[in-house]
Short mmCIF file of C-alpha atoms in Angstrom, two decimals:
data_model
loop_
_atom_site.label_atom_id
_atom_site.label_comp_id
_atom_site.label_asym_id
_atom_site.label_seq_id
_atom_site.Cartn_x
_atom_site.Cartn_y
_atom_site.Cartn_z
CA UNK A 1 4.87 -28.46 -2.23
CA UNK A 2 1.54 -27.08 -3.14
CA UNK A 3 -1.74 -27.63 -1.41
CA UNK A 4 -2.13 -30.20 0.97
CA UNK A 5 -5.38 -30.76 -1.21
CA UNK A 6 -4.00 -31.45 -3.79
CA UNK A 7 -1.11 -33.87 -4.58
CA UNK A 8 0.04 -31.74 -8.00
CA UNK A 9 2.79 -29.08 -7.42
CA UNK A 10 1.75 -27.95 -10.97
CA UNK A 11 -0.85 -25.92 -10.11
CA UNK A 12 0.77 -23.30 -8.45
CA UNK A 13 1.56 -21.56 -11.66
CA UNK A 14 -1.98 -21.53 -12.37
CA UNK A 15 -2.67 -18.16 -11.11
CA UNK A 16 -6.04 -18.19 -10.95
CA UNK A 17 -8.01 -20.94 -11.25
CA UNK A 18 -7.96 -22.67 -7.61
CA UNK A 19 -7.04 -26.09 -7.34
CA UNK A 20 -9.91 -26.03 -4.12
CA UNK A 21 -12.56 -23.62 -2.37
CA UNK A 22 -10.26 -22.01 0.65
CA UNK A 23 -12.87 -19.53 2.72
CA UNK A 24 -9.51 -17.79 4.47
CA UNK A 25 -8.16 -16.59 1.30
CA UNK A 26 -11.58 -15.66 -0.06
CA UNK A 27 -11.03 -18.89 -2.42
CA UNK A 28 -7.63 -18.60 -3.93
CA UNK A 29 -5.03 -20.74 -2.87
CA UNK A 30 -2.73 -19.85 -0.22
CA UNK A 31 1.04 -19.41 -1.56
CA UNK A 32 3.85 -21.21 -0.11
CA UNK A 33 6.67 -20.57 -2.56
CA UNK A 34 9.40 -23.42 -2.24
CA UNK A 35 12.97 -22.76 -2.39
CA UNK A 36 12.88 -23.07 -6.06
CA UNK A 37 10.31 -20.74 -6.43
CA UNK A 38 10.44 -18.40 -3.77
CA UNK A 39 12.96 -15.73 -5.47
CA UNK A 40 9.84 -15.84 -8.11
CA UNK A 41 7.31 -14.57 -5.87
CA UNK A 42 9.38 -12.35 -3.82
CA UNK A 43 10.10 -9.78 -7.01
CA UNK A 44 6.22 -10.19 -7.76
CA UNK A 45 5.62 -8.20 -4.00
CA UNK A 46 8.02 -5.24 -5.76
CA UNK A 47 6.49 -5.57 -9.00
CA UNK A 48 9.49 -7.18 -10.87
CA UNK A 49 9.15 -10.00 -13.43
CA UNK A 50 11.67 -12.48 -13.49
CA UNK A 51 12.23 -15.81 -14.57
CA UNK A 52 15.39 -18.17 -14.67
CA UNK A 53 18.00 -17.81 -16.99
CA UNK A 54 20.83 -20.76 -17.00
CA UNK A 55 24.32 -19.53 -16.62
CA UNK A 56 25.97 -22.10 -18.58
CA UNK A 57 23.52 -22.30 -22.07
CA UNK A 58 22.03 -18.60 -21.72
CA UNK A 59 18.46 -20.19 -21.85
CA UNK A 60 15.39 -18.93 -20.47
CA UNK A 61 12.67 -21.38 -18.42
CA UNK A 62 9.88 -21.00 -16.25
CA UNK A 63 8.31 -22.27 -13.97
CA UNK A 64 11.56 -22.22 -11.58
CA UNK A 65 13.47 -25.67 -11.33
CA UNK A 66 16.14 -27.02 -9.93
CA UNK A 67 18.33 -27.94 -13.49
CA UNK A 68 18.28 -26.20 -16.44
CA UNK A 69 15.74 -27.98 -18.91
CA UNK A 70 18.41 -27.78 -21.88
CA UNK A 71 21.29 -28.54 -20.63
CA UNK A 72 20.88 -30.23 -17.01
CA UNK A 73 23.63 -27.15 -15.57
CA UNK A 74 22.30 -26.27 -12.14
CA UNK A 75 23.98 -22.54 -12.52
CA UNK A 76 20.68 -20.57 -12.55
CA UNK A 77 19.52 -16.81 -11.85
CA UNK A 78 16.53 -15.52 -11.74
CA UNK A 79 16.34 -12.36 -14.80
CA UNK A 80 14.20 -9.60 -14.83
CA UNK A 81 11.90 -9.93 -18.22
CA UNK A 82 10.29 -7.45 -20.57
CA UNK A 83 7.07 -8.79 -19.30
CA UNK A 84 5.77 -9.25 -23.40
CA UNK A 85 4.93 -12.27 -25.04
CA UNK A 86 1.77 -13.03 -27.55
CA UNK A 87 -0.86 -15.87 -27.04
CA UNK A 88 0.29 -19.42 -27.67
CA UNK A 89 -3.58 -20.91 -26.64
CA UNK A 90 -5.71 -19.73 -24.67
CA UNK A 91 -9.45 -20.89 -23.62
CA UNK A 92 -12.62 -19.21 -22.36
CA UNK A 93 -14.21 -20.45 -19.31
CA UNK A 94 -18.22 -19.79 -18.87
CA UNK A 95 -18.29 -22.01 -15.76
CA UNK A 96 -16.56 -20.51 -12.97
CA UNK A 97 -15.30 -22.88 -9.75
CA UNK A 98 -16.09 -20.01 -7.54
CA UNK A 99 -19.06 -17.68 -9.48
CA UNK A 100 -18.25 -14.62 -7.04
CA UNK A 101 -14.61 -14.73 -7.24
CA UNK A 102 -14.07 -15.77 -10.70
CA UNK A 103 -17.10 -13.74 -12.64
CA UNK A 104 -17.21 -15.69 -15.94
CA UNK A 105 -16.47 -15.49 -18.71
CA UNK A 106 -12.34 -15.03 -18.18
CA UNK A 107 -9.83 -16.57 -20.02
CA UNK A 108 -6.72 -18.75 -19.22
CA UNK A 109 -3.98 -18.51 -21.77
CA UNK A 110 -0.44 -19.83 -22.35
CA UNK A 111 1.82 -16.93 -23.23
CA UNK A 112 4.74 -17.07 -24.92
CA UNK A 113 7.17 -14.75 -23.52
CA UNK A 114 9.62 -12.88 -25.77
CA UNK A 115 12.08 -14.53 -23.85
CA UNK A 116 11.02 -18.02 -24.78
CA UNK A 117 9.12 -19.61 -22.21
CA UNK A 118 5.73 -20.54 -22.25
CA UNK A 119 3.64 -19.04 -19.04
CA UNK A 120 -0.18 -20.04 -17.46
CA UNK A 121 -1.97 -16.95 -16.70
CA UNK A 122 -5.13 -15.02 -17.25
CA UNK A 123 -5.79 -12.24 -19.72
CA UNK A 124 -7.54 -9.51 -18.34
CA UNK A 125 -8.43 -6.21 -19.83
CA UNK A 126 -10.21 -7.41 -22.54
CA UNK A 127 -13.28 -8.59 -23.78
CA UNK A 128 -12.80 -12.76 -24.48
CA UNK A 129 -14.40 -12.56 -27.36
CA UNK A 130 -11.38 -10.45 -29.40
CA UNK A 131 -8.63 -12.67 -27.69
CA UNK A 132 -6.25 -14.30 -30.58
CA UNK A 133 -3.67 -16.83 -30.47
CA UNK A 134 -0.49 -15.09 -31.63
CA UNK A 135 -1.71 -11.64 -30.34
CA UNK A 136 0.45 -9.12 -28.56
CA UNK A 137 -0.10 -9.01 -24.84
CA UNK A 138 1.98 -7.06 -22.07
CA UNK A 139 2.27 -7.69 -18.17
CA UNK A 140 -0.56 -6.79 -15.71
CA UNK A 141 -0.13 -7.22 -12.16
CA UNK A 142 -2.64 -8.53 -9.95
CA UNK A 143 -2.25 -7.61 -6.01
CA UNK A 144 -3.28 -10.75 -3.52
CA UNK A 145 -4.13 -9.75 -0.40
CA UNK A 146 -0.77 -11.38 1.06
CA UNK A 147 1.54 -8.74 -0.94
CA UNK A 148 2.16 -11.23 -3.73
CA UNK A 149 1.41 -10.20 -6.97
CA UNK A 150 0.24 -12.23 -9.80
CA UNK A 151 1.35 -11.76 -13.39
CA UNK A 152 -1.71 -11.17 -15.59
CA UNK A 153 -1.22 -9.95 -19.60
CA UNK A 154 -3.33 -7.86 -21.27
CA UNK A 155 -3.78 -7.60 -25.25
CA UNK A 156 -0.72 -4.76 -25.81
CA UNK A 157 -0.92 -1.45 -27.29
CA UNK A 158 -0.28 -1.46 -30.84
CA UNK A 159 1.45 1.70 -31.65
CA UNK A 160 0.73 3.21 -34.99
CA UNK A 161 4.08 5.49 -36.70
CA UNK A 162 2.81 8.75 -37.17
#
């Protein structure tokens, strides 16, 4: 799967950053969830956030596979997830592919969700310049013109006991 540009499959999880210019989609990359991944993007259209859980070791991974990267079971669900993590790494791009739909700068993280698994995505929200690795950040969804959604993270609210 993936683009016929394209011979990774990878690069579906990066949400934004297009693998190639596509003038239909106004530049992002078509979606053509597999069977692995298709449960995946189908909660994203109803603004749910799951991820695969294995049945047999309790462990949570993402991007969606086929075997359970612990254990090997092949007994896995797809969870809702709280949707919070904090920045593993993250960089900040000042040369967009696409100038007018990627304005630069933006930034392309790995998040760490609370859940476990490490996710590619964007942070939005926020200026780059106050982005952290280990900061807070919470879900944001992005609407694609096909109904999918994309999972963006902003930095999250830090509440303050009163």
């Amino acid at each position: 799967s993936g683009c016929s540009y394209c011979p990774h499959s990878w690069h579906r999880w990066v949400f934004l950053v297009p693998c190639h210019s596509n003038s239909r989609s106004g530049g992002m990359t078509p979606l053509s969830p597999d069977a692995d991944s298709a449960p995946f993007w189908d909660a994203t259209r109803s603004g749910r956030f799951v991820i695969q859980r294995c049945a047999a070791c309790s462990t949570y991974q993402h991007y969606p596979r086929v075997l359970c990267t612990t254990c090997s079971a092949t007994d896995l669900t797809f969870v809702e997830v709280s949707g919070r993590g904090s920045i593993y790494s993250f960089t900040v791009v000042h040369r967009s592919p696409n100038p007018k739909l990627f304005p630069v700068p933006y930034v392309v993280a790995l998040i760490k969700l609370e859940e476990g698994p490490l996710l590619m995505s964007n942070i939005v929200s926020a200026d780059p310049t106050s982005i952290e690795c280990d900061q807070p950040v919470e879900l944001e969804w992005k609407d694609r013109s096909d109904g999918f959604r994309l999972p963006m993270f902003r930095p999250a609210a830090i509440s303050h006991p009163t």
